[in-house]
mmCIF file of C-alpha atoms and ligand atoms in Angstrom:
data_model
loop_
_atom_site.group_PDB
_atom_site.id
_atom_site.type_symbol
_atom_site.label_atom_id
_atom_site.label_comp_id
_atom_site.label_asym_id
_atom_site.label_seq_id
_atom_site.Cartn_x
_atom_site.Cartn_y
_atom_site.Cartn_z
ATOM 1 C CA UNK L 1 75.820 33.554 60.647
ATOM 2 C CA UNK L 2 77.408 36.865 62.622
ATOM 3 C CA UNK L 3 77.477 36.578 66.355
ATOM 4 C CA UNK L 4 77.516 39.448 68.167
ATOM 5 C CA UNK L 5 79.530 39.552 71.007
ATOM 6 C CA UNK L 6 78.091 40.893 74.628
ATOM 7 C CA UNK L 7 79.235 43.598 76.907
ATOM 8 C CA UNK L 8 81.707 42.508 79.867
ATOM 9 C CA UNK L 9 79.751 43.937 82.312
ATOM 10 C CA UNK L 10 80.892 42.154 85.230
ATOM 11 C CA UNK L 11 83.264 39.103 85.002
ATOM 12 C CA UNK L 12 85.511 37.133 87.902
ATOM 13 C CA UNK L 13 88.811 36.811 86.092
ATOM 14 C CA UNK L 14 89.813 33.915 88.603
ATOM 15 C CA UNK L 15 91.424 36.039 91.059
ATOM 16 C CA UNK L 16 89.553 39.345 91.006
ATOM 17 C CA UNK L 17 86.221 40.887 90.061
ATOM 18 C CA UNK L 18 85.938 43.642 87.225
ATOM 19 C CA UNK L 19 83.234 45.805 85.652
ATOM 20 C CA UNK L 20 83.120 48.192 83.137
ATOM 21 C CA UNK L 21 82.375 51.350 84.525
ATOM 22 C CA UNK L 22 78.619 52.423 82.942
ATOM 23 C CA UNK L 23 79.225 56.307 84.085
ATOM 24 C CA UNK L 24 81.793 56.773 81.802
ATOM 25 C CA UNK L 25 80.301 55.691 78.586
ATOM 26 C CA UNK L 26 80.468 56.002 75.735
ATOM 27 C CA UNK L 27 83.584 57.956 75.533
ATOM 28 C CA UNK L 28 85.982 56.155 77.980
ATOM 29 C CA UNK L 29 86.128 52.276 78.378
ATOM 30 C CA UNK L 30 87.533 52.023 82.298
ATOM 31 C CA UNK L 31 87.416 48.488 83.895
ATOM 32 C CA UNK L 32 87.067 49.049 87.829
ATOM 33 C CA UNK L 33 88.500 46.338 89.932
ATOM 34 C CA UNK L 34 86.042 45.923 92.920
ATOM 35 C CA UNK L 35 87.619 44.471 96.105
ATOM 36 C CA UNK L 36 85.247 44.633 99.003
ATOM 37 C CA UNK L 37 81.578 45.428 99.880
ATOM 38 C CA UNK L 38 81.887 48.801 100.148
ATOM 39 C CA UNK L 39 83.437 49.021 97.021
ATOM 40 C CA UNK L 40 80.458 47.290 95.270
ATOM 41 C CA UNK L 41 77.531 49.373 97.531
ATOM 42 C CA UNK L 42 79.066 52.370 95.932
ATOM 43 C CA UNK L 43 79.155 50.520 92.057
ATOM 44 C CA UNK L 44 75.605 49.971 92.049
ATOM 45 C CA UNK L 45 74.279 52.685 93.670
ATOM 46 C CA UNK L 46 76.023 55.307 91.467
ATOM 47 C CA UNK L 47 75.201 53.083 88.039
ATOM 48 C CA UNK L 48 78.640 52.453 87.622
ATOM 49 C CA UNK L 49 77.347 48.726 86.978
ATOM 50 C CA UNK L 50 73.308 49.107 86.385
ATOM 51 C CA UNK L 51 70.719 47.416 84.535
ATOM 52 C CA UNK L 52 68.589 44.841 86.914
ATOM 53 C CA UNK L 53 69.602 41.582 85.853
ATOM 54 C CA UNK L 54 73.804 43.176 86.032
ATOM 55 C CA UNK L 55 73.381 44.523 89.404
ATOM 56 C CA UNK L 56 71.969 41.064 90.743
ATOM 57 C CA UNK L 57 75.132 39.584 89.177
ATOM 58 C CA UNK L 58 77.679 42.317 90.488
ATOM 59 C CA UNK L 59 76.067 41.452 94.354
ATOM 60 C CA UNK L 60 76.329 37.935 94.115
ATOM 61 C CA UNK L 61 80.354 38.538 93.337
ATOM 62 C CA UNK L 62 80.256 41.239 96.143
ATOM 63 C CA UNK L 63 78.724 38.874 98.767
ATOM 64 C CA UNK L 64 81.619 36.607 98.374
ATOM 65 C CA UNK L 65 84.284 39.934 98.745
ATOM 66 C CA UNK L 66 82.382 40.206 102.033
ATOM 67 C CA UNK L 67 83.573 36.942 103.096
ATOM 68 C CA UNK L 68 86.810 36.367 101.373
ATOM 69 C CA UNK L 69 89.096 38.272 103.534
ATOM 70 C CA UNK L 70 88.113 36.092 106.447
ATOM 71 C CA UNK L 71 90.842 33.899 107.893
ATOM 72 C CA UNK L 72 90.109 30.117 106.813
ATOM 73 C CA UNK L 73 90.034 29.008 110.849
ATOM 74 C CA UNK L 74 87.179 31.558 111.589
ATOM 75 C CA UNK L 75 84.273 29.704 113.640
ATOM 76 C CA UNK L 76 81.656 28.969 110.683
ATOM 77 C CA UNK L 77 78.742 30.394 112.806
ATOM 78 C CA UNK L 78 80.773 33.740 112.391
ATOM 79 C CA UNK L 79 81.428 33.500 108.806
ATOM 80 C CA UNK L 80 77.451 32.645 108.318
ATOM 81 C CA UNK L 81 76.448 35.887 110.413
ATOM 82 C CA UNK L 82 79.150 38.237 108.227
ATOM 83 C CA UNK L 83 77.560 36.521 104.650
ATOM 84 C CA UNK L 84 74.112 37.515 106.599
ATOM 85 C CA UNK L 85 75.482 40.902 107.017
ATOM 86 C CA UNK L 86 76.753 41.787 104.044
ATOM 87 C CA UNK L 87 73.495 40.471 101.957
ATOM 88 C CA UNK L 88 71.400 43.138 103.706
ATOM 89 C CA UNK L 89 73.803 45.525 103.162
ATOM 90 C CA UNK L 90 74.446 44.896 99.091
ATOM 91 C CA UNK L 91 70.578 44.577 99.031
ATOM 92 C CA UNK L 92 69.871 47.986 100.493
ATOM 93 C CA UNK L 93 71.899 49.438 97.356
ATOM 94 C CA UNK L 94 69.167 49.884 95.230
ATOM 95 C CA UNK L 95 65.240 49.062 96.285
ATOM 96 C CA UNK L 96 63.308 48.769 93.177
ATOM 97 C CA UNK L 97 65.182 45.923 90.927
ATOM 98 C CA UNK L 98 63.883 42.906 92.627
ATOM 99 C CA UNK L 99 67.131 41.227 90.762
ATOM 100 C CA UNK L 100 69.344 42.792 93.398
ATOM 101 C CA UNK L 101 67.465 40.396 96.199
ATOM 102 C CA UNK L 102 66.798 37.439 94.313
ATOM 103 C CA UNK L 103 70.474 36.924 93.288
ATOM 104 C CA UNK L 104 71.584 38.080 96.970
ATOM 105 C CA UNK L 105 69.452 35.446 98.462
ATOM 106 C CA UNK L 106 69.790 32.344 95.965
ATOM 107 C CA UNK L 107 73.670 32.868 96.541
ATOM 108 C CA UNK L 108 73.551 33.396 100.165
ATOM 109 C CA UNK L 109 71.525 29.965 100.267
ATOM 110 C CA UNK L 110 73.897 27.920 98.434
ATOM 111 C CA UNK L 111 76.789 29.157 100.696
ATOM 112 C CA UNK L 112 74.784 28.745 103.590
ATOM 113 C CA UNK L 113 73.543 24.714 102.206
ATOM 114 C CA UNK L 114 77.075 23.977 101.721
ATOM 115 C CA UNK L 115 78.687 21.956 104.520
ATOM 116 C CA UNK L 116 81.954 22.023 106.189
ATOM 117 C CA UNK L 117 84.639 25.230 107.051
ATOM 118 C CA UNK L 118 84.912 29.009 106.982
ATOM 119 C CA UNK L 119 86.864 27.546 103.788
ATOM 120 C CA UNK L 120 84.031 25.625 102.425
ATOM 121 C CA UNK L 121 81.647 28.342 102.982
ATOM 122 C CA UNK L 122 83.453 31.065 100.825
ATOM 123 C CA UNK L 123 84.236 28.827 98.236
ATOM 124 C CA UNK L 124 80.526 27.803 97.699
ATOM 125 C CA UNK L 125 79.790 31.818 97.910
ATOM 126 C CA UNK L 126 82.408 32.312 94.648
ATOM 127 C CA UNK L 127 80.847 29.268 92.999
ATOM 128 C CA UNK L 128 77.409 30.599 93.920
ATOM 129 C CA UNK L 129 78.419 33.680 91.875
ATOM 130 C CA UNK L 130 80.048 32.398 89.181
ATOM 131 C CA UNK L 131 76.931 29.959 88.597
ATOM 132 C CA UNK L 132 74.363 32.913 88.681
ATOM 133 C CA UNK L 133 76.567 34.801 86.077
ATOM 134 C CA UNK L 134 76.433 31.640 83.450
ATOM 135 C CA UNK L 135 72.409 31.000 84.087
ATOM 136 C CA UNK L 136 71.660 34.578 83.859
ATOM 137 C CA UNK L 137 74.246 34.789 80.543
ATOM 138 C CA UNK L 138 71.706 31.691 78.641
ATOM 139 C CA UNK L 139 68.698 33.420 79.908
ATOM 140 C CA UNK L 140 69.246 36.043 77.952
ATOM 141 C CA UNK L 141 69.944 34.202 74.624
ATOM 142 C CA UNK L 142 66.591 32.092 75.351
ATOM 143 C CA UNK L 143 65.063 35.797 75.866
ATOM 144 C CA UNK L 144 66.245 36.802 72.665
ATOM 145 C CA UNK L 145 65.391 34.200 71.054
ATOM 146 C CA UNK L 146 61.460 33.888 72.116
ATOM 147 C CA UNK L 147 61.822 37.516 71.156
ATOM 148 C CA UNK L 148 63.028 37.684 67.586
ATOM 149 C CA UNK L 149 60.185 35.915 66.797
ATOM 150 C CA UNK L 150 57.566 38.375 67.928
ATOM 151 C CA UNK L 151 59.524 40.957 66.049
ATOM 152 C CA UNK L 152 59.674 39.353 62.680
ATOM 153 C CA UNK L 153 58.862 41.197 60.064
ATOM 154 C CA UNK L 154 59.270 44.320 61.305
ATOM 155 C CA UNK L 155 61.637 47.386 60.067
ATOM 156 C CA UNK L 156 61.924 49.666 63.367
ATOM 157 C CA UNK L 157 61.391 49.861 66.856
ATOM 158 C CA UNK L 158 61.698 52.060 69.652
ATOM 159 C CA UNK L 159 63.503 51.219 73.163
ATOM 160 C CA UNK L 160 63.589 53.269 76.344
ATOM 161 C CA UNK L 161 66.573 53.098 78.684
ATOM 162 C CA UNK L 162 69.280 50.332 78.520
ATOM 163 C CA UNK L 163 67.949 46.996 78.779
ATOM 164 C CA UNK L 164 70.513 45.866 76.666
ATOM 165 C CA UNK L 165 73.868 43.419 77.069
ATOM 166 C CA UNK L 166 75.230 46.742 79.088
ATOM 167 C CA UNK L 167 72.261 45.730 81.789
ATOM 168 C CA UNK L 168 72.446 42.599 81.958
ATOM 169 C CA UNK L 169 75.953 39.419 81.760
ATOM 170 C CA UNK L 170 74.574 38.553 78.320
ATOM 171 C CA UNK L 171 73.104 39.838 75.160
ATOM 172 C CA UNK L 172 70.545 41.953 77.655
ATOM 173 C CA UNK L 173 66.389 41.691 77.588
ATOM 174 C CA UNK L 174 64.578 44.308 75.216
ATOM 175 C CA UNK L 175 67.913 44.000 72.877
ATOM 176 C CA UNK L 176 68.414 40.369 72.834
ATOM 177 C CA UNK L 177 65.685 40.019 70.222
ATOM 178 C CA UNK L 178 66.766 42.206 68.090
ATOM 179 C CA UNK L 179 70.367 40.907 68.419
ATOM 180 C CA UNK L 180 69.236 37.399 68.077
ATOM 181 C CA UNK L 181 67.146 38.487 65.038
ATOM 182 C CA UNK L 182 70.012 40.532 63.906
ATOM 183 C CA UNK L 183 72.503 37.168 64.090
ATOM 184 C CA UNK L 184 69.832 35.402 61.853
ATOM 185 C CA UNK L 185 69.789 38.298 59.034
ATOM 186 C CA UNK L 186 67.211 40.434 60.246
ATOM 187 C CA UNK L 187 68.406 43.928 60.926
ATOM 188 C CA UNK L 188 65.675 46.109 62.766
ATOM 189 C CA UNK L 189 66.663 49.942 63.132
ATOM 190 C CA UNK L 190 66.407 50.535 66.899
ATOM 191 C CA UNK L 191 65.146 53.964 67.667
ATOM 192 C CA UNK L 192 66.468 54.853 71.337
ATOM 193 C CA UNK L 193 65.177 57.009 73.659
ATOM 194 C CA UNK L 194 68.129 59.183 75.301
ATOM 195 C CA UNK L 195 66.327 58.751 78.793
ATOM 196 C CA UNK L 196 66.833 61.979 81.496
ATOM 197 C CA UNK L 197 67.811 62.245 83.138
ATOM 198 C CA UNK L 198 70.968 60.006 83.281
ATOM 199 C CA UNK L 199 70.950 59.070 79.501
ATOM 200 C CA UNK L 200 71.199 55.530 79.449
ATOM 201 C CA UNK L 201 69.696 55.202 75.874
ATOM 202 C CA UNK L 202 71.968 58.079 74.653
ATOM 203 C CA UNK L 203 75.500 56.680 76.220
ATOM 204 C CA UNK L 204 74.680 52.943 76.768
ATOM 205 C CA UNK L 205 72.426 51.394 74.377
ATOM 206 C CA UNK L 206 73.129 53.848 70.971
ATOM 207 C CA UNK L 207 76.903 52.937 72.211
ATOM 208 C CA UNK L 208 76.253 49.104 72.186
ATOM 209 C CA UNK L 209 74.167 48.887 69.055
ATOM 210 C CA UNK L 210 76.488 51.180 66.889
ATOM 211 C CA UNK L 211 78.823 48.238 68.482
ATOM 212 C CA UNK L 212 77.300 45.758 67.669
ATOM 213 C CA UNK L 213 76.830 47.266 64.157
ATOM 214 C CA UNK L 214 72.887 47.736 64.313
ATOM 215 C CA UNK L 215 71.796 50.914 63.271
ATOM 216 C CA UNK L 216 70.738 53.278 65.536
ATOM 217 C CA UNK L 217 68.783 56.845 65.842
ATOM 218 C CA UNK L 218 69.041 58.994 68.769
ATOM 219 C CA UNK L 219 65.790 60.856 70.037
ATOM 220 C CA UNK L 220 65.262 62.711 72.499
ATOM 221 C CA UNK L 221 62.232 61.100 75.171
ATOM 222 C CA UNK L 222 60.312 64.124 73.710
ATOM 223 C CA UNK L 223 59.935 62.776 70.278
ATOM 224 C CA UNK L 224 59.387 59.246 70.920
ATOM 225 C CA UNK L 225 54.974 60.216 69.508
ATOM 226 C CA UNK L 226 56.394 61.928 66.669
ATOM 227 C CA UNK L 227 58.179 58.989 65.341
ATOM 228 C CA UNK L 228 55.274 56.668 65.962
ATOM 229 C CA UNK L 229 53.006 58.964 64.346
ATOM 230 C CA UNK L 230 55.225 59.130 61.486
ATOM 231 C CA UNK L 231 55.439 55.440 61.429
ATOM 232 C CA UNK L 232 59.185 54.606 61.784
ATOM 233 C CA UNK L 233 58.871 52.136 64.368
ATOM 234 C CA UNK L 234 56.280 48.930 64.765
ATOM 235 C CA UNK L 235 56.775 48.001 68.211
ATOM 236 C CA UNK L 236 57.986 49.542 71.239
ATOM 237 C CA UNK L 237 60.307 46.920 73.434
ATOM 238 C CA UNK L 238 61.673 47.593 76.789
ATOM 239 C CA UNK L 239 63.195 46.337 79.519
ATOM 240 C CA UNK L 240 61.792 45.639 83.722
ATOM 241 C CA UNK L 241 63.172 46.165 86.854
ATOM 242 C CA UNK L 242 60.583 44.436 89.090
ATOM 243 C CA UNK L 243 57.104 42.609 87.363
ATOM 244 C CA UNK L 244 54.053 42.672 89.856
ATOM 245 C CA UNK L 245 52.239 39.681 90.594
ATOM 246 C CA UNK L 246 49.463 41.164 88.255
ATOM 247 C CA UNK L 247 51.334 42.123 85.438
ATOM 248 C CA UNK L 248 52.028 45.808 86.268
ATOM 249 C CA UNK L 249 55.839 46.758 85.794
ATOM 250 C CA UNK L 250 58.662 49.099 87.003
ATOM 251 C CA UNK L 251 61.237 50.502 85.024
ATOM 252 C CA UNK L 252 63.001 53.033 84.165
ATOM 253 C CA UNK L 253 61.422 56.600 84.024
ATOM 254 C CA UNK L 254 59.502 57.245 81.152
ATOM 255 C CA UNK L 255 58.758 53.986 80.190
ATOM 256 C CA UNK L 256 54.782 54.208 81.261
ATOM 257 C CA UNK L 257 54.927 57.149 78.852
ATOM 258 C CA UNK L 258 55.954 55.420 76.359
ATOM 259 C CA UNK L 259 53.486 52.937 77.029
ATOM 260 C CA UNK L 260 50.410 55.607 76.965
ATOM 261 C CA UNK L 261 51.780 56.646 73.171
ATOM 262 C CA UNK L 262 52.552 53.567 72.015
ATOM 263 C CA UNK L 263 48.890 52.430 73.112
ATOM 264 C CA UNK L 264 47.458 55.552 71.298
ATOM 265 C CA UNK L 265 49.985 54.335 68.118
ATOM 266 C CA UNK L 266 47.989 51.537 67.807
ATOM 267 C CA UNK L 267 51.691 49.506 68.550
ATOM 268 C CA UNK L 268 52.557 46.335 70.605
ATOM 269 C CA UNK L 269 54.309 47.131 73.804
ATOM 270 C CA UNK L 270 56.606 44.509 74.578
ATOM 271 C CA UNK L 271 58.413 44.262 78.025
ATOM 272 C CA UNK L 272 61.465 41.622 78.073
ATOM 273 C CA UNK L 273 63.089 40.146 81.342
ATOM 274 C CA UNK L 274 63.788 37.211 83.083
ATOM 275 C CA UNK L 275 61.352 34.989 85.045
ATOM 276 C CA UNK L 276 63.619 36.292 88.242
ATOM 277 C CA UNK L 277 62.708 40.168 87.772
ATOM 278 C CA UNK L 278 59.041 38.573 88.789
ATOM 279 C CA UNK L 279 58.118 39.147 92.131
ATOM 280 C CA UNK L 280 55.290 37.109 93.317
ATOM 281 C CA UNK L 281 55.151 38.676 96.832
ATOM 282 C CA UNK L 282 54.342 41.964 95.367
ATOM 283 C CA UNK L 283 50.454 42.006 94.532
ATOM 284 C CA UNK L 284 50.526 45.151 92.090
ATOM 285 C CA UNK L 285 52.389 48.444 90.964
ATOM 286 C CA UNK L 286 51.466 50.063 93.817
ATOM 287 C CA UNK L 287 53.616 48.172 96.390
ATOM 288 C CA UNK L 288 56.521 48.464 94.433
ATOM 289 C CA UNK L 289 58.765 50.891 96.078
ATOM 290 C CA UNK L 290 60.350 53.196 93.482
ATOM 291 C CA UNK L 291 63.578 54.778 94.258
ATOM 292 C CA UNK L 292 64.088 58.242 94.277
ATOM 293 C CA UNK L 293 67.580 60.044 93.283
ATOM 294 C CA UNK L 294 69.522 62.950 93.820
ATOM 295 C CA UNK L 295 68.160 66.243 92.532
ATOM 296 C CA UNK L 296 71.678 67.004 91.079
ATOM 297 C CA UNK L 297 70.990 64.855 88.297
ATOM 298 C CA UNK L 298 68.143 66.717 87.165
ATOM 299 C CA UNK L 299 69.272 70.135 87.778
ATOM 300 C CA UNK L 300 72.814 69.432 86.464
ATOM 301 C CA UNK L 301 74.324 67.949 83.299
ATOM 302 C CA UNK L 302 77.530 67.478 82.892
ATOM 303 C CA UNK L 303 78.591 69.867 86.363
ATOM 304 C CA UNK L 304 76.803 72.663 84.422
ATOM 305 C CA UNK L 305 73.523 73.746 86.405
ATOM 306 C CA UNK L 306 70.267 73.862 84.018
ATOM 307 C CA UNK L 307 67.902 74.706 86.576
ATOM 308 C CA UNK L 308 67.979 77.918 89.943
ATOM 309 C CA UNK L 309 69.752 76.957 92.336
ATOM 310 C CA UNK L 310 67.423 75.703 95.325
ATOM 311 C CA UNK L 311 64.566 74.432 92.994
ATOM 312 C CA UNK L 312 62.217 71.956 94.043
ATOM 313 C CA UNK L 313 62.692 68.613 92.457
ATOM 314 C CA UNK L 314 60.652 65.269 91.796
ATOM 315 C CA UNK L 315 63.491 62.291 90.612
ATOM 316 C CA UNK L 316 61.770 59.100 90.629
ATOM 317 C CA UNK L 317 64.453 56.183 89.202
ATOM 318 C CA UNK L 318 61.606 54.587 87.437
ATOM 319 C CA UNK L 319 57.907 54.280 86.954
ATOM 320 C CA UNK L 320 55.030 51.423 86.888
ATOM 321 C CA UNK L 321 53.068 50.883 83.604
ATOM 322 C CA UNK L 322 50.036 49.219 84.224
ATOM 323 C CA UNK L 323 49.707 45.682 83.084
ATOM 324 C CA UNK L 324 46.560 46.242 80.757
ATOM 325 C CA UNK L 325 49.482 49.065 78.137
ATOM 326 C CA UNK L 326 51.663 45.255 78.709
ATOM 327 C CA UNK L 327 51.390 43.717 74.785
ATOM 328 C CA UNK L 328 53.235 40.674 75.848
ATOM 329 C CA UNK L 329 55.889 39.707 78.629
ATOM 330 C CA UNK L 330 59.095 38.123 77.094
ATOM 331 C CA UNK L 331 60.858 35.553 79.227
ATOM 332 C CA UNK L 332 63.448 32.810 78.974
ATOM 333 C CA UNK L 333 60.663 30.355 79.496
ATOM 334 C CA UNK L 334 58.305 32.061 76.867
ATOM 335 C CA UNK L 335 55.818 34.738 76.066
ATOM 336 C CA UNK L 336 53.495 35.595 78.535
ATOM 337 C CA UNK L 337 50.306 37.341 76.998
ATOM 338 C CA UNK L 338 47.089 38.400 79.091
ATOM 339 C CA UNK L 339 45.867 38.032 81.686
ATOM 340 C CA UNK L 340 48.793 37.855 83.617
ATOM 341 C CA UNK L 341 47.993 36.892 86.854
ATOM 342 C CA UNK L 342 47.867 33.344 85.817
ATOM 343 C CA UNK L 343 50.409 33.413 83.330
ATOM 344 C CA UNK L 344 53.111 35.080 86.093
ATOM 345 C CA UNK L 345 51.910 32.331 88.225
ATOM 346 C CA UNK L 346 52.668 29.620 85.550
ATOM 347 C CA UNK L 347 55.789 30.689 84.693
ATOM 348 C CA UNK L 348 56.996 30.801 88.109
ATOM 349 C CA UNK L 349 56.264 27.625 89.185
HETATM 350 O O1 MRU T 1 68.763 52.964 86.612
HETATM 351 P P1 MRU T 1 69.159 51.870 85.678
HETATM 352 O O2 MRU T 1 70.046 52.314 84.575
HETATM 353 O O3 MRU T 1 69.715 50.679 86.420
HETATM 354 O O4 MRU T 1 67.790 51.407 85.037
HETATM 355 C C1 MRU T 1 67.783 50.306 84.171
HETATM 356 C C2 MRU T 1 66.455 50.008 83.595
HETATM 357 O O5 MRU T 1 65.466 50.622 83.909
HETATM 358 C C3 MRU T 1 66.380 48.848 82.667
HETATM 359 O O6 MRU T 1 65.396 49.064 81.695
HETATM 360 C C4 MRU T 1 66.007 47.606 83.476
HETATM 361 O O7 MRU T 1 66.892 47.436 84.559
HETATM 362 C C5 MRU T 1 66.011 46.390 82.656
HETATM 363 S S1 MRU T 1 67.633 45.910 82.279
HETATM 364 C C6 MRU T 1 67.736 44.548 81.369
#
């Protein structure tokens, strides 16, 4: 049986922390040393490391630069209010991936449980980290696995974004399936969305897949009905940046789209993630704040201007598909099929 190897997205080598950097895909591979908090703020918030369940990993490693440099002898109470600090500041990188949050705060609570020095404390923030990077790596094998077998049988199927090992410390959440199902002998062909207007699909996931050696086609998001209609794909899978208590999910722009066609298609829409990307404490889609980006990267490509100079823009980050377009909610604990609001709750627990 072929394995296929994941990403390294962002790894502690046992003295420093690295990432690849996503903005330069796919033609240059550049691994980024990250030092301090700032240095990390700026990583996530220009998608040099992206992807929910990846930038919940990258924090966790930059909460513990925010405390590292602190002498040893420094009162603990002082070290406790810094860690404080420097969670709300990582966690104000990015709003709508409730990953960044979750991973800030279950790390900042181990620290914080952890008895003893200045000393004691950083040392349970690096072991925090390095913890959340191995869970998160499993879940996404146990995602991939619960996965492969909703896609059996199947020939093609169409993905939006990156939600693949580039997003996440593993083999990623709408690709792990087809990886997993792809290690057992069953090659899907993945039909990938280029996603504007940052072309994630186009650099990251065709990038990772022609990697991995699972064949790929290029569209752009404007032909994702034709090749339903013409039957190429049997399933749409994606990924999620934050799951409502009811079932209704953000992620990246375009996805509800793809939702409306593949629901016209007659196709399942799948939505992969892990059971932290659910928020409980956020009743619906409508109270999920969506992040909104520079007009540059709409108006521009590549420094070259493809719009007037001055024209009004509208650059949401992502968008909320309503529970009832949701097929089925993949999760290292299991599907989750309808009605959700139960079955989130279950899952949880
Ligand atoms: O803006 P990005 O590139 O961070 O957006 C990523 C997505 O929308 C992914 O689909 C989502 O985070 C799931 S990743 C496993």
């Amino acid at each position: 049986m072929r394995t296929i190897d994941a990403v390294d997205t962002v790894s502690f080598d046992g003295t420093e922390v690295t990432m690849l950097d996503q903005t330069r895909l796919p033609g240059e591979r550049v691994r980024l040393t990250i030092q301090d908090t700032a240095q990390m703020h700026e990583a996530i918030r220009t998608l040099r490391v992206r992807g929910a369940p990846a930038i919940g990993v990258a924090a966790a490693f930059g909460l513990w630069l925010g405390v590292r440099a602190l002498p040893d002898d420094t009162p603990r109470a002082e070290a406790e209010t810094q860690l404080r600090r420097e969670q709300a500041y990582l966690a104000g990188a990015r709003p709508t991936a409730v990953n960044l949050t979750w991973a800030l705060e279950r790390c900042a609570a181990e620290a914080l449980q952890t008895p003893g020095s200045t000393a004691d404390l950083k040392r349970a923030a690096l072991e925090a980290a390095i913890r959340l990077r191995s869970d998160e790596e499993a879940t996404t094998r146990r995602i991939g696995e619960h996965g492969a077998a909703l896609l059996a049988g199947l020939q093609g199927v169409l993905t939006h974004c990156n939600a693949g090992s580039a997003a996440t410390v593993g083999l990623g959440t709408a690709l792990a399936p087809i990886y997993v199902a792809a290690e057992r002998g069953h090659v899907l062909h993945v039909f990938a969305d280029e996603t504007r207007p940052l072309l994630q699909g186009a650099r990251i996931t065709a990038w990772e897949l022609q990697e991995a050696g699972v064949p790929v086609t290029v569209i752009t998001d404007s032909m994702a009905a034709v090749v339903m209609r013409q039957g190429k794909v049997g399933a749409v899978i994606v990924g999620c940046d934050r799951v409502a208590a009811n079932g209704d999910v953000a992620n990246k722009i375009g996805t509800y789209g793809v939702a409306l066609l593949a629901r016209a298609h007659g196709l399942p829409f799948y939505v992969a993630g892990p059971t932290s990307t659910i928020d409980l404490a956020t009743p619906d889609g409508d109270h999920i704040e969506i992040e909104q980006r520079a007009a540059q990267e709409v108006t521009h490509h590549g420094g070259v201007a493809m719009a007037p100079a001055g024209v009004d823009v509208f650059n949401p980050a992502f968008d909320v598909t309503p529970a009832e377009l949701v097929t089925a909610l993949i999760t290292e604990r299991g599907v989750i099929y309808p009605p959700y609001t139960q079955g989130l709750r279950d899952v949880k627990a």
